[in-house]
CSV table of C-alpha atoms in Angstrom, one decimal:
chain,number,residue,atom,x,y,z
T,672,MET,CA,-45.3,-57.6,4.9
T,673,MET,CA,-42.3,-55.4,4.7
T,674,ASP,CA,-40.7,-57.5,2.0
T,675,TRP,CA,-43.9,-57.2,0.0
T,676,MET,CA,-44.0,-53.4,0.4
T,677,LEU,CA,-40.4,-53.2,-0.7
T,678,GLU,CA,-41.0,-55.4,-3.7
T,679,HIS,CA,-44.1,-53.3,-4.7
T,680,SER,CA,-42.7,-50.0,-3.5
T,681,LEU,CA,-43.9,-48.0,-6.5
T,682,LEU,CA,-47.5,-49.3,-6.1
T,683,CYS,CA,-47.4,-48.4,-2.4
T,684,LEU,CA,-46.1,-45.0,-3.0
T,685,LEU,CA,-48.6,-44.3,-5.8
T,686,ALA,CA,-51.3,-45.4,-3.3
T,687,LEU,CA,-49.9,-42.8,-0.9
T,688,ALA,CA,-50.0,-40.3,-3.7
T,689,ALA,CA,-53.6,-41.1,-4.5
T,690,LEU,CA,-54.6,-40.7,-0.8
T,691,GLY,CA,-52.8,-37.3,-0.7
T,692,THR,CA,-54.5,-36.3,-3.9
T,693,VAL,CA,-58.0,-37.3,-2.6
T,694,PHE,CA,-57.3,-35.3,0.6
T,695,TRP,CA,-56.2,-32.2,-1.3
T,696,VAL,CA,-59.0,-32.3,-3.9
T,697,TRP,CA,-61.5,-32.8,-1.1
T,698,THR,CA,-60.3,-29.6,0.6
T,699,GLN,CA,-60.5,-27.7,-2.7
T,700,ARG,CA,-63.7,-29.2,-4.1
T,701,LYS,CA,-65.7,-25.9,-3.5
T,702,ARG,CA,-63.2,-24.0,-5.6
T,703,LEU,CA,-63.7,-26.4,-8.4
T,704,ALA,CA,-67.5,-26.6,-7.8
T,705,MET,CA,-67.0,-30.4,-7.6
T,706,LYS,CA,-69.6,-32.7,-6.1
T,707,PRO,CA,-68.2,-34.9,-3.3
T,708,GLY,CA,-68.8,-38.1,-5.3
T,709,TRP,CA,-66.4,-37.0,-8.0
T,710,VAL,CA,-63.4,-36.4,-5.7
T,711,VAL,CA,-62.1,-40.0,-5.5
T,712,PRO,CA,-62.6,-40.8,-9.3
T,713,VAL,CA,-61.0,-37.6,-10.4
T,714,SER,CA,-58.1,-38.0,-8.0
T,715,LEU,CA,-57.4,-41.6,-9.1
T,716,LEU,CA,-57.7,-40.5,-12.8
T,717,HIS,CA,-55.2,-37.8,-12.1
T,718,VAL,CA,-52.6,-40.2,-10.6
T,719,ALA,CA,-53.2,-42.8,-13.3
T,720,TYR,CA,-52.8,-40.2,-16.1
T,721,GLY,CA,-49.7,-38.8,-14.4
T,722,VAL,CA,-48.1,-42.2,-14.4
T,723,ALA,CA,-49.0,-42.6,-18.1
T,724,CYS,CA,-47.4,-39.3,-18.8
T,725,VAL,CA,-44.0,-40.0,-17.2
T,726,LYS,CA,-43.9,-43.5,-18.8
T,727,ALA,CA,-44.9,-42.1,-22.2
T,728,PHE,CA,-42.2,-39.5,-22.0
T,729,ALA,CA,-39.6,-42.0,-21.1
T,730,ILE,CA,-40.5,-44.0,-24.2
T,731,LEU,CA,-40.3,-40.9,-26.4
T,732,GLU,CA,-36.9,-40.0,-24.9
T,733,ALA,CA,-35.5,-43.5,-25.6
T,734,GLY,CA,-37.3,-43.8,-28.9
T,735,SER,CA,-38.1,-47.4,-28.1
T,736,LEU,CA,-40.8,-49.3,-26.3
T,737,SER,CA,-38.0,-51.1,-24.4
T,738,ALA,CA,-38.2,-48.1,-22.1
T,739,ALA,CA,-41.8,-48.7,-21.2
T,740,GLY,CA,-40.8,-49.7,-17.6
T,741,ASN,CA,-38.9,-46.4,-17.1
T,742,MET,CA,-40.3,-43.0,-16.0
T,743,SER,CA,-39.3,-39.5,-16.9
T,744,LEU,CA,-40.7,-36.9,-14.5
T,745,PHE,CA,-40.6,-34.3,-17.2
T,746,GLY,CA,-43.5,-36.1,-18.8
T,747,ALA,CA,-45.8,-34.7,-16.1
T,748,ILE,CA,-44.7,-31.2,-16.8
T,749,PHE,CA,-45.2,-31.3,-20.5
T,750,PHE,CA,-48.3,-33.6,-20.8
T,751,LEU,CA,-50.4,-32.9,-17.7
T,752,PRO,CA,-51.3,-29.3,-18.8
T,753,LEU,CA,-53.3,-30.7,-21.7
T,754,PHE,CA,-55.3,-32.9,-19.2
T,755,TYR,CA,-56.0,-29.8,-17.0
T,756,TRP,CA,-56.9,-27.6,-20.0
T,757,LEU,CA,-59.3,-30.2,-21.5
T,758,GLY,CA,-60.9,-30.9,-18.1
T,759,ALA,CA,-61.4,-27.2,-17.5
T,760,LYS,CA,-63.0,-26.7,-20.9
T,761,LEU,CA,-65.1,-29.9,-20.8
T,762,PHE,CA,-66.6,-29.2,-17.4
T,763,ARG,CA,-66.6,-25.4,-17.8
T,764,ARG,CA,-64.3,-24.7,-14.9
T,765,ARG,CA,-61.9,-21.7,-14.6
T,766,THR,CA,-58.6,-22.9,-16.1
T,767,ALA,CA,-56.5,-21.1,-13.5
T,768,ASP,CA,-58.4,-22.8,-10.7
T,769,VAL,CA,-57.9,-26.3,-12.2
T,770,PHE,CA,-54.2,-25.7,-12.7
T,771,ASP,CA,-53.7,-24.3,-9.2
T,772,VAL,CA,-55.6,-27.1,-7.4
T,773,PHE,CA,-53.8,-29.9,-9.2
T,774,THR,CA,-50.3,-28.5,-9.0
T,775,ILE,CA,-50.1,-29.5,-5.3
T,776,PRO,CA,-51.0,-33.2,-5.8
T,777,THR,CA,-48.7,-33.3,-8.8
T,778,VAL,CA,-45.7,-32.1,-6.8
T,779,PHE,CA,-46.6,-34.6,-4.0
T,780,THR,CA,-47.0,-37.5,-6.5
T,781,LEU,CA,-43.7,-36.8,-8.2
T,782,ALA,CA,-42.0,-36.6,-4.8
T,783,CYS,CA,-43.4,-40.1,-4.1
T,784,ALA,CA,-42.0,-41.3,-7.5
T,785,ARG,CA,-38.6,-39.9,-6.7
T,786,ALA,CA,-38.7,-41.5,-3.3
T,787,ASN,CA,-39.2,-44.8,-5.1
T,788,CYS,CA,-35.8,-44.2,-6.9
T,789,LEU,CA,-34.1,-44.4,-3.5
T,790,ILE,CA,-35.8,-47.7,-2.8
T,791,THR,CA,-35.1,-49.3,-6.2
T,792,GLY,CA,-31.6,-47.8,-6.6
T,793,CYS,CA,-32.2,-46.0,-9.9
T,794,CYS,CA,-31.4,-42.4,-11.1
T,795,LEU,CA,-28.1,-42.4,-9.3
T,796,GLY,CA,-25.8,-39.4,-9.0
T,797,ARG,CA,-22.3,-39.5,-10.5
T,798,LEU,CA,-19.4,-40.8,-8.5
T,799,ILE,CA,-17.8,-37.9,-6.5
T,800,PRO,CA,-14.2,-37.6,-8.0
T,801,GLY,CA,-11.7,-39.4,-5.8
T,802,MET,CA,-14.4,-41.1,-3.7
T,803,GLN,CA,-16.6,-44.1,-3.8
T,804,GLN,CA,-19.7,-42.1,-2.8
T,805,ARG,CA,-22.1,-40.6,-5.3
T,806,TRP,CA,-23.6,-37.1,-5.4
T,807,PRO,CA,-27.0,-37.3,-3.5
T,808,THR,CA,-29.1,-36.0,-6.4
T,809,ARG,CA,-32.2,-38.0,-5.5
T,810,GLU,CA,-32.0,-36.8,-1.9
T,811,ALA,CA,-31.5,-33.2,-3.1
T,812,GLU,CA,-34.7,-33.5,-5.2
T,813,LEU,CA,-36.7,-34.7,-2.2
T,814,VAL,CA,-35.4,-31.8,-0.2
T,815,PHE,CA,-36.5,-29.5,-3.1
T,816,TYR,CA,-40.0,-31.0,-3.0
T,817,ALA,CA,-40.1,-30.7,0.8
T,818,VAL,CA,-39.3,-27.0,0.6
T,819,LEU,CA,-41.5,-26.2,-2.5
T,820,LEU,CA,-44.6,-28.0,-1.5
T,821,PRO,CA,-45.5,-26.0,1.7
T,822,CYS,CA,-44.5,-22.8,-0.2
T,823,LEU,CA,-47.0,-23.6,-3.0
T,824,ILE,CA,-49.7,-24.4,-0.4
T,825,ILE,CA,-49.2,-21.1,1.3
T,826,HIS,CA,-49.1,-19.3,-2.0
T,827,SER,CA,-52.3,-21.0,-3.1
T,828,LYS,CA,-54.2,-19.2,-0.4
T,829,LYS,CA,-53.5,-15.8,-1.9
T,830,LYS,CA,-56.3,-14.6,-4.3
T,831,GLU,CA,-53.9,-12.5,-6.3
T,832,ALA,CA,-51.8,-15.6,-7.0
T,833,ALA,CA,-54.6,-17.4,-9.0
T,834,GLY,CA,-53.1,-19.3,-12.0
T,835,SER,CA,-49.5,-18.9,-10.9
T,836,LEU,CA,-48.8,-22.1,-9.1
T,837,TRP,CA,-48.2,-24.3,-12.1
T,838,PRO,CA,-45.7,-21.9,-13.8
T,839,ILE,CA,-43.9,-21.3,-10.5
T,840,TYR,CA,-43.6,-25.0,-10.1
T,841,ILE,CA,-42.2,-25.8,-13.6
T,842,ALA,CA,-39.9,-22.7,-13.6
T,843,THR,CA,-38.3,-23.6,-10.2
T,844,TYR,CA,-38.2,-27.3,-11.1
T,845,GLY,CA,-36.6,-26.5,-14.5
T,846,ALA,CA,-33.9,-24.4,-12.7
T,847,PHE,CA,-33.3,-27.1,-10.1
T,848,ARG,CA,-33.1,-29.9,-12.6
T,849,PHE,CA,-30.8,-28.0,-14.9
T,850,ALA,CA,-28.3,-27.6,-12.0
T,851,VAL,CA,-28.6,-31.1,-10.6
T,852,GLU,CA,-28.4,-32.8,-14.0
T,853,PHE,CA,-24.6,-32.0,-14.0
T,854,PHE,CA,-24.3,-34.4,-11.0
T,855,ARG,CA,-26.6,-37.2,-12.2
T,856,GLU,CA,-25.4,-40.4,-13.9
T,857,SER,CA,-26.4,-40.5,-17.6
T,858,GLU,CA,-25.9,-42.7,-20.6
T,859,THR,CA,-23.5,-40.2,-22.1
T,860,ALA,CA,-20.1,-39.3,-20.8
T,861,PHE,CA,-20.8,-35.6,-21.4
T,862,LEU,CA,-22.0,-33.4,-18.5
T,863,PHE,CA,-24.6,-31.8,-20.7
T,864,HIS,CA,-27.3,-34.2,-21.9
T,865,HIS,CA,-30.9,-34.3,-23.1
T,866,SER,CA,-32.4,-33.7,-19.6
T,867,HIS,CA,-30.8,-30.3,-19.5
T,868,LEU,CA,-32.8,-29.4,-22.6
T,869,TRP,CA,-36.1,-30.4,-20.9
T,870,ALA,CA,-35.1,-28.4,-17.8
T,871,ILE,CA,-34.3,-25.3,-19.9
T,872,LEU,CA,-37.6,-25.7,-21.7
T,873,SER,CA,-39.5,-26.1,-18.4
T,874,LEU,CA,-37.8,-23.0,-17.0
T,875,LEU,CA,-38.5,-20.9,-20.1
T,876,ILE,CA,-42.2,-21.9,-20.3
T,877,GLY,CA,-42.7,-21.2,-16.6
T,878,VAL,CA,-41.0,-17.8,-16.7
T,879,SER,CA,-42.8,-16.8,-19.9
T,880,VAL,CA,-46.2,-17.6,-18.4
T,881,LEU,CA,-45.4,-15.7,-15.2
T,882,LEU,CA,-44.3,-12.7,-17.2
T,883,GLU,CA,-47.4,-12.8,-19.3
T,884,GLN,CA,-49.6,-13.0,-16.2
T,885,ASN,CA,-47.8,-10.1,-14.7
T,886,ARG,CA,-48.2,-8.1,-17.9
T,887,ARG,CA,-52.0,-8.7,-17.9
T,888,LYS,CA,-52.3,-7.8,-14.3
T,889,THR,CA,-50.4,-4.6,-14.9
T,890,THR,CA,-52.6,-3.7,-17.9
T,891,GLN,CA,-55.8,-4.4,-15.9
T,892,SER,CA,-54.6,-2.4,-13.0
T,893,ASN,CA,-53.7,0.6,-15.2
T,894,HIS,CA,-57.0,0.4,-17.0
T,895,ALA,CA,-58.9,0.3,-13.6
T,896,SER,CA,-56.9,3.3,-12.4
T,897,PHE,CA,-57.7,5.2,-15.6
T,898,VAL,CA,-61.4,4.4,-15.4
T,899,HIS,CA,-61.4,5.5,-11.7
T,900,ARG,CA,-59.8,8.8,-12.6
T,901,ARG,CA,-62.3,9.4,-15.4
T,902,LYS,CA,-65.2,8.8,-13.0
T,903,ARG,CA,-63.8,11.3,-10.4
T,904,LYS,CA,-63.6,14.1,-13.0
């Protein structure tokens, strides 16, 4: 049994991710005005589409179908928002709620995908100069997820934080990946490679969205204060 699980580690971890997604979406179904019967199908579709995103991005990075077996986690960051936006518009749900709810299972699913890297021995860190050991980049990313996930869950309970979970996630992940990419093994001998560009893009998008959200909140607050003062006169 253990041998089978190791041989099919990705499948097992994706099953775990699917269970985690079902659990979270079930707890958030009222926020999405989702009927109980839709929880499992939507959760499974989310995991399946997420896998398709990371595989498609790996193919685009390589520019060849030979990379169809690879995964690039940046695919989830750049392609999943379209899935969320279309779902929100198609089913007439609040876009901020859809993004917030599915940020949590996305982070959990990507953590499972990175855990699979430990099992299969891929995505290694570079050799530490003068040593036979490698930089623990995969382990560092799992620690990143372990810290980020509970923070996002706590943050999701704040009403004033609506719509901020996804940009917080991609901004922090972009910053983390930009730093850790210097220690990861890559096809080029240069320290700076294409994943740095995706990390910078992720960081910039996340920060830009957060700044725009803050600007809108400030504008709305100032307008409300102005209206309140006018009414008191």
